[in-house]
Tab-separated table of C-alpha atoms in Angstrom:
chain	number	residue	atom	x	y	z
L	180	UNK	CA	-11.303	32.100	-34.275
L	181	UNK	CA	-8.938	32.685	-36.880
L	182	UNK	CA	-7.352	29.903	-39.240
L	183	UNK	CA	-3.797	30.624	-37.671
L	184	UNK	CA	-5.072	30.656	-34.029
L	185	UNK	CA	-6.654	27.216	-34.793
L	186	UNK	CA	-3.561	26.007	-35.795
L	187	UNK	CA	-1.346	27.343	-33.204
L	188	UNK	CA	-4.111	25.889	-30.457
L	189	UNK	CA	-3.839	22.326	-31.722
L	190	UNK	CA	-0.114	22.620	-31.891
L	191	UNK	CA	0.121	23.544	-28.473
L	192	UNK	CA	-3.129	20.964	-27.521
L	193	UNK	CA	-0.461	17.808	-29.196
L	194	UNK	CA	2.190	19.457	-27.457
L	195	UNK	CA	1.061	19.011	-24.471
L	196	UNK	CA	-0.385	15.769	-24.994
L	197	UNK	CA	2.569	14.721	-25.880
L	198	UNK	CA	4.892	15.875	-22.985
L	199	UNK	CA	1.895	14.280	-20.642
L	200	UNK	CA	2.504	10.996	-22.161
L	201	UNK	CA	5.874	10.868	-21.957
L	202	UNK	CA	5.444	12.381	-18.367
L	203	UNK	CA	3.267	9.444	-17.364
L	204	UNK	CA	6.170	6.783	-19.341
L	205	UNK	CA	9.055	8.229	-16.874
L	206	UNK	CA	6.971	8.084	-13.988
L	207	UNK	CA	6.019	4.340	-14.723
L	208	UNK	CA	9.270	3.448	-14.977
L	209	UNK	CA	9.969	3.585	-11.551
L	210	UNK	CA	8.481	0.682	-11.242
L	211	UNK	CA	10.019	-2.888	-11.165
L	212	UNK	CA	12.371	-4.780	-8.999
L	213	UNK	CA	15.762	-2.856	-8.296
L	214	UNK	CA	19.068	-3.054	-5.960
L	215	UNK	CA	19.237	-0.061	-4.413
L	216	UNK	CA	22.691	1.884	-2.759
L	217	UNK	CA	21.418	4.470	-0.347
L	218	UNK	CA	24.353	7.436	0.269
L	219	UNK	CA	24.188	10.246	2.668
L	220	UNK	CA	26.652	12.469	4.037
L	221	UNK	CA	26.143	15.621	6.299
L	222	UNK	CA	28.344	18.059	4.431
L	223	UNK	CA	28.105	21.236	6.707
L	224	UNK	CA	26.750	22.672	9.571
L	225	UNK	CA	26.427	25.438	11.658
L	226	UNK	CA	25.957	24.540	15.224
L	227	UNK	CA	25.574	27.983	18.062
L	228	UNK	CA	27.242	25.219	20.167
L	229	UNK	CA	30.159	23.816	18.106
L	230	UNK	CA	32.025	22.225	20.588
L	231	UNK	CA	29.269	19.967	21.678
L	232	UNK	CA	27.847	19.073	18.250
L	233	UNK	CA	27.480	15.763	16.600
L	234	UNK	CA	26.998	15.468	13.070
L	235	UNK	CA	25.413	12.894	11.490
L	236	UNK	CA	27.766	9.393	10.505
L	237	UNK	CA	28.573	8.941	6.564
L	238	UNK	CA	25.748	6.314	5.880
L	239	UNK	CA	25.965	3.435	2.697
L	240	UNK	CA	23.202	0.870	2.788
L	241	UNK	CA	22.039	-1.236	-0.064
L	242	UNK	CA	18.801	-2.792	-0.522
L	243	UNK	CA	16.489	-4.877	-2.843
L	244	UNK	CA	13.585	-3.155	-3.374
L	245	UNK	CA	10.115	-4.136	-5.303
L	246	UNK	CA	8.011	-0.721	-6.559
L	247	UNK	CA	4.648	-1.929	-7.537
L	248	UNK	CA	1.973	0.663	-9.630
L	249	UNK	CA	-1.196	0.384	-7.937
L	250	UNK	CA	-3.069	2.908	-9.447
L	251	UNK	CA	-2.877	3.963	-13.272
L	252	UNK	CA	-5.038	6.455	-13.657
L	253	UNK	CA	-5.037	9.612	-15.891
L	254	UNK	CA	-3.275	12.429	-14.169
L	255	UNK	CA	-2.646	9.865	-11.534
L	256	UNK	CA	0.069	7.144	-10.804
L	257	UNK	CA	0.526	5.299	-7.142
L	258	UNK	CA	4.006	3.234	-6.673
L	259	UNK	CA	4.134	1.415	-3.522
L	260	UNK	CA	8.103	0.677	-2.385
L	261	UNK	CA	8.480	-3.056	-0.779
L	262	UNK	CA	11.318	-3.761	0.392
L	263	UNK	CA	12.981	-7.467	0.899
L	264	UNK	CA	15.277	-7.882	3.776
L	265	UNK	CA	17.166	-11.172	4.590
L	266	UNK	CA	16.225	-14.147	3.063
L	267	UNK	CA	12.742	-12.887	1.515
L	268	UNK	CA	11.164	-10.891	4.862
L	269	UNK	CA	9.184	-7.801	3.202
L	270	UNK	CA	8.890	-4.540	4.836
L	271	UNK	CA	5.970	-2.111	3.948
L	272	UNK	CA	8.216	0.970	2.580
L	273	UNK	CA	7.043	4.363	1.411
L	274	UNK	CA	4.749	5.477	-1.634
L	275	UNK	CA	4.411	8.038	-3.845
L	276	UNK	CA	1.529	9.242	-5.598
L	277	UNK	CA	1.961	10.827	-8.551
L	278	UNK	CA	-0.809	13.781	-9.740
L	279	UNK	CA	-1.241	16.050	-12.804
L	280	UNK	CA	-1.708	19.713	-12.282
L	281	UNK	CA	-2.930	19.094	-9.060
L	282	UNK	CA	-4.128	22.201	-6.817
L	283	UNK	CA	-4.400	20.820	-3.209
L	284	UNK	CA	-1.535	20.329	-0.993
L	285	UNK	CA	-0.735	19.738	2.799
L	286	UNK	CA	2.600	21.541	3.718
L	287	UNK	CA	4.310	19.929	6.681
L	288	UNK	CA	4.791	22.262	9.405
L	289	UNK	CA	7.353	20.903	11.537
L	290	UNK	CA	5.343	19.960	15.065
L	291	UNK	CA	3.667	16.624	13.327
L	292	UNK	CA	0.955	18.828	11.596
L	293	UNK	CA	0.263	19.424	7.920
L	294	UNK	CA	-0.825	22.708	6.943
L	295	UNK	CA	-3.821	22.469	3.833
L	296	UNK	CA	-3.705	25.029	0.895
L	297	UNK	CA	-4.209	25.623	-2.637
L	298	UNK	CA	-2.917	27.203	-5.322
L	299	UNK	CA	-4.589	28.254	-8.590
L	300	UNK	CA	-4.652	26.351	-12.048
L	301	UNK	CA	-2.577	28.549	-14.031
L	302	UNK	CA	0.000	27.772	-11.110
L	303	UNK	CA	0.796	24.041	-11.848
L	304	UNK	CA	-0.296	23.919	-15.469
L	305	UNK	CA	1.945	21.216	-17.177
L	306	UNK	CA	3.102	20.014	-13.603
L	307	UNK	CA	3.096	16.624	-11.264
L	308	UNK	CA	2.772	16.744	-7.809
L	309	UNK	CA	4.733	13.833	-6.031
L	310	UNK	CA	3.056	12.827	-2.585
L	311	UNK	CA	5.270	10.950	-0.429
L	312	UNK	CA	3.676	8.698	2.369
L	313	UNK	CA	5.355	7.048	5.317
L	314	UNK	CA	5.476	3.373	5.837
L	315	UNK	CA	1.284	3.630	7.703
L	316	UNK	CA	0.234	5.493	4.704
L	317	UNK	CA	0.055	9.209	7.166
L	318	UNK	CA	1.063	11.900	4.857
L	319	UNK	CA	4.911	12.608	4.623
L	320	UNK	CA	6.099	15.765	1.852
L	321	UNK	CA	4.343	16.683	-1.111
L	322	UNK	CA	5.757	19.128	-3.942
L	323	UNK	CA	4.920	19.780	-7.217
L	324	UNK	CA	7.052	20.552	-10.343
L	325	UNK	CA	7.557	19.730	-14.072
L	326	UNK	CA	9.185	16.875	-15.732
L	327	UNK	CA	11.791	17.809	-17.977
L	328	UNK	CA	13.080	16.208	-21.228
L	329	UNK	CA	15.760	17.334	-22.798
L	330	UNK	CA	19.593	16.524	-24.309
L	331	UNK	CA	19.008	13.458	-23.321
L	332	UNK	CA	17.942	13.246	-20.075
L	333	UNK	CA	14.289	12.798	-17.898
L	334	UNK	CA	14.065	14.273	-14.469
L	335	UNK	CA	11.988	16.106	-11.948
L	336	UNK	CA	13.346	18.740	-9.820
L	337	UNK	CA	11.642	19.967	-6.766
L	338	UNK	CA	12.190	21.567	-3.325
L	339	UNK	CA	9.770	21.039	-0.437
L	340	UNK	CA	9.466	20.496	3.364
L	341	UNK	CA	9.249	17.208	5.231
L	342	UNK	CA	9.876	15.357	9.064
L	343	UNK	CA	13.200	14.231	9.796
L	344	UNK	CA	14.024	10.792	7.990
L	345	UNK	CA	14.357	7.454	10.049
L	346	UNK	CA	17.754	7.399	9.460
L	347	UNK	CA	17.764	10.901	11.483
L	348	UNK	CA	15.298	11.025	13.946
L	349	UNK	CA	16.382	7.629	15.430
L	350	UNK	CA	19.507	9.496	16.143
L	351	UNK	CA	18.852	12.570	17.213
L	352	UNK	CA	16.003	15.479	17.868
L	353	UNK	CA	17.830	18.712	17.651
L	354	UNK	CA	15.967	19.817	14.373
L	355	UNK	CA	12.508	19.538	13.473
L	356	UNK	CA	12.582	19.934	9.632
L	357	UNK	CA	13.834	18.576	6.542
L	358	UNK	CA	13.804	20.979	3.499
L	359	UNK	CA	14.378	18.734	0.606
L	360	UNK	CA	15.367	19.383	-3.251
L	361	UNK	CA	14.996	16.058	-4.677
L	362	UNK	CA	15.751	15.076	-8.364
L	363	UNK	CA	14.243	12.078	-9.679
L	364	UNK	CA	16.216	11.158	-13.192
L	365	UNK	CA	15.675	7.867	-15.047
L	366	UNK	CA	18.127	6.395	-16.837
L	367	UNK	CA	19.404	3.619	-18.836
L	368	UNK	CA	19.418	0.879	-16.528
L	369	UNK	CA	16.751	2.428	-13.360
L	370	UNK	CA	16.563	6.097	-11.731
L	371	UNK	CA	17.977	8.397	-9.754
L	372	UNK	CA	16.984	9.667	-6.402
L	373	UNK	CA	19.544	12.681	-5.932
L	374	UNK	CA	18.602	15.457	-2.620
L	375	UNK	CA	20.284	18.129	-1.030
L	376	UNK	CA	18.374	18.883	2.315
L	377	UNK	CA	18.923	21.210	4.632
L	378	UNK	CA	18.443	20.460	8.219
L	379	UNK	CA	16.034	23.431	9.957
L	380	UNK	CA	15.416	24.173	13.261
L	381	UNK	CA	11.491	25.626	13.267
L	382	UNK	CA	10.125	27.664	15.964
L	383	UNK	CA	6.339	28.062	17.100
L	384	UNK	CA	6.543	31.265	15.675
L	385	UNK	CA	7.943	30.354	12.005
L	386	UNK	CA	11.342	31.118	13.220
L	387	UNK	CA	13.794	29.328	10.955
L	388	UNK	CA	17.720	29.148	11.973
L	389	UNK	CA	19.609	26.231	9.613
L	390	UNK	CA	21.448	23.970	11.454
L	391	UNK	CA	23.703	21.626	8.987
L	392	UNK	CA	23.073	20.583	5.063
L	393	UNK	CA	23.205	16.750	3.250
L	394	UNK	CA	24.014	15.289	0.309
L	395	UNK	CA	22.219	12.037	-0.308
L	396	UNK	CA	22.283	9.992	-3.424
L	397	UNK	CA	20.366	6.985	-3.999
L	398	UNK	CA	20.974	4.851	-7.378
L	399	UNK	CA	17.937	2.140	-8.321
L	400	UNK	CA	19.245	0.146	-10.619
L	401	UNK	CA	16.927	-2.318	-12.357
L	402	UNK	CA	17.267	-6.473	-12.355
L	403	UNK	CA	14.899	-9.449	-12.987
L	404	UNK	CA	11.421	-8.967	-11.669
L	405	UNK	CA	11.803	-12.757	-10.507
L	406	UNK	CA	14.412	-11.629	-7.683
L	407	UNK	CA	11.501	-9.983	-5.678
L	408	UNK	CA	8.773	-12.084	-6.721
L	409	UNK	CA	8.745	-13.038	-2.641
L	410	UNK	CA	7.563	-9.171	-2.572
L	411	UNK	CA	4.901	-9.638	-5.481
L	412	UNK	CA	3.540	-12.489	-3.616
L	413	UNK	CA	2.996	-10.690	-0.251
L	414	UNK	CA	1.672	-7.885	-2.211
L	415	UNK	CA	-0.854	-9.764	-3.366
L	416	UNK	CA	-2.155	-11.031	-0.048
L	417	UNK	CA	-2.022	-7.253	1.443
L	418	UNK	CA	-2.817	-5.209	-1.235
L	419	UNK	CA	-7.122	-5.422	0.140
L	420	UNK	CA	-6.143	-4.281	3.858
L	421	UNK	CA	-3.679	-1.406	2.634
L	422	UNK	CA	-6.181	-0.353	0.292
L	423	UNK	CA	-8.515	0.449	3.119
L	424	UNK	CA	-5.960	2.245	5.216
L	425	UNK	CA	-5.654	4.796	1.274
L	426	UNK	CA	-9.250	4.564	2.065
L	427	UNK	CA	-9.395	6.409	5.527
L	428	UNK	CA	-6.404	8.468	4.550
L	429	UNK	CA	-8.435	9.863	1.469
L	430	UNK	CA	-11.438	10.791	3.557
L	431	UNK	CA	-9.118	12.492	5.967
L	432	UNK	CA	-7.798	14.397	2.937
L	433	UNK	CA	-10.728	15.560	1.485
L	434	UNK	CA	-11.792	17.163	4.141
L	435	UNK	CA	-9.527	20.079	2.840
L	436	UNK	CA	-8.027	21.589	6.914
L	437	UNK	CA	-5.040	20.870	8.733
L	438	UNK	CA	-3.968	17.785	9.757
L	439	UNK	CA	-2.002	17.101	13.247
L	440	UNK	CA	-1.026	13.968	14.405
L	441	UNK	CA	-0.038	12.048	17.502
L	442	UNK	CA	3.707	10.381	17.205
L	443	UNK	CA	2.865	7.809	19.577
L	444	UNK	CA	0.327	6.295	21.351
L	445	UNK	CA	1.192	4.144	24.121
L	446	UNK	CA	4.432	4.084	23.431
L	447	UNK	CA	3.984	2.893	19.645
L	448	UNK	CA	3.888	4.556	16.446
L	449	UNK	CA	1.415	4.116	14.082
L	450	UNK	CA	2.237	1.678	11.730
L	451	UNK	CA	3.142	-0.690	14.926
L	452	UNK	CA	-0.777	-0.517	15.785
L	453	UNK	CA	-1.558	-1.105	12.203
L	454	UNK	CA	0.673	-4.132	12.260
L	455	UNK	CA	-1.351	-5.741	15.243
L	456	UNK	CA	-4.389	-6.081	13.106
L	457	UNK	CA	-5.406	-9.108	11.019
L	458	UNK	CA	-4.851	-8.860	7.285
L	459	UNK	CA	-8.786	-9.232	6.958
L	460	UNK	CA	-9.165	-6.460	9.598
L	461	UNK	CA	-12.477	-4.351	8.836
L	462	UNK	CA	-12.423	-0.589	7.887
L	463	UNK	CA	-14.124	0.603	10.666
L	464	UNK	CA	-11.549	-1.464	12.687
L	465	UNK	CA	-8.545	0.217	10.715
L	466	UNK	CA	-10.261	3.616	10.787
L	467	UNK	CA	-10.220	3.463	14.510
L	468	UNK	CA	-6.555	2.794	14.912
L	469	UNK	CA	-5.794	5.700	12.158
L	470	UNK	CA	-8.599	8.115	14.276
L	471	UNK	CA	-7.178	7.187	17.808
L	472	UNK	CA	-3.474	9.197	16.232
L	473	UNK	CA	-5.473	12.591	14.888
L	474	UNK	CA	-5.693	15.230	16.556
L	475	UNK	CA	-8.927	17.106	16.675
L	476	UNK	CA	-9.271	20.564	17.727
């Protein structure tokens, strides 16, 4: 190789190295203990049957919320979202993991199933895959774009598909899909979860007709680990039996097919079966529970 194609290589090899690191920094700091003001407002909508739609209520919540990194890996970072309600109860929230140039995703389909696929190398070169998880750990929405930095400011940008939200499908059932663009930005004093989602109506077929569009806007804004050290504490004494239920999730995963799940069984979701077993439960005991909601073909 020539001198000046040596040089240009390593330029772009510390480049790179570079970006990654400060990739891996913005993703990190996530973590912590943060108030959080959840904001979401249906904003239009497009109904066949106007006179007899509802649209969703305006919705402001706030929260205080513990995000603790349980993996730190390279090209991989795992936050798992606590949150603390009342005077120090803590609720198993979402995750996300975090994945560099990652080539193997599940698509969610709209009928409780996750479609597997891959995409090549050159594809997601520079980029992180975020994979959200639901409250039981079952997969959620998964997308993958690159971190920007520039004038200024640090965000990730990224449009995918995902089931309807708790705060939605509580409410209501006439849509089956949530296609999200989410923006994650840090700032000075936490992050920013910004989305724009559209609300789909999915057909067996693929059929797509768009049924109303969101705003939501969620600001985490960072204060004294010691306000959710109650969150800390409980992490510590669950961390062992939620690492086993990542455990039977990840074998699930590598199988590399579709995934389809059961929304209830007798009666009860998931994570309400999961909640009936001891902290010390087994993993062949929490691999039943987690087997008993797939669906095998």
């Amino acid at each position: 190789m020539k001198p000046f194609l040596v040089i240009i290589v390593l330029f772009l090899s510390v480049s790179m190295n570079a970006q990654k690191t400060e990739d891996e920094k913005a993703i990190k700091s996530m973590c912590g203990c943060y108030e959080i003001k959840f904001n979401f407002a249906e904003t239009f909508n497009y109904p066949k049957d106007s006179a007899h739609y509802k649209a969703s209520k305006v919705k402001h919540e706030t929260a205080l919320e513990w995000a603790q990194l349980i993996e730190d890996e390279p090209g991989k970072k795992s936050i798992q979202h606590l949150l603390i309600v009342g005077k120090g109860m803590i609720v198993k929230h979402w995750r996300q993991d975090w994945l560099f140039e990652n080539t193997r995703f599940y698509d969610y389909n709209g009928f409780e199933d996750w479609k597997y696929k891959t995409v090549s190398k050159n594809k997601v070169a520079g980029q992180w895959t975020q994979n959200v998880f639901e409250v039981d750990d079952k997969p959620r929405y998964t997308g993958s774009s690159t971190w920007i930095h520039i004038d200024g400011r640090t965000f990730w940008e990224n449009t995918t598909v995902a089931p309807l939200p708790r705060r939605e499908y509580t409410q209501r059932s006439d849509y089956n899909i949530t296609k999200r663009t989410n923006v994650h930005e840090i700032v000075k004093n936490g992050w920013i979860h910004d989305q724009d989602n559209d609300k789909i109506i999915r057909d067996e077929k693929g059929n797509e007709y768009l049924l109303a569009q969101e705003k939501g806007h969620n600001t985490y804004t960072k204060v004294d680990d010691s306000r959710c050290e109650s969150a800390k504490n409980w992490w510590k004494e669950n961390k062992d039996f939620w690492k086993k239920v990542r455990t039977k999730w990840d074998v699930e995963f590598a199988k590399n097919k579709d995934i389809k799940l059961l929304t209830e069984l007798d009666g009860k979701p998931l994570y309400m079966h999961l909640q009936k077993l001891k902290t010390d439960a087994s993993q062949e005991e929490i691999n039943s529970v987690i087997d008993s909601f797939i669906v095998t073909k």
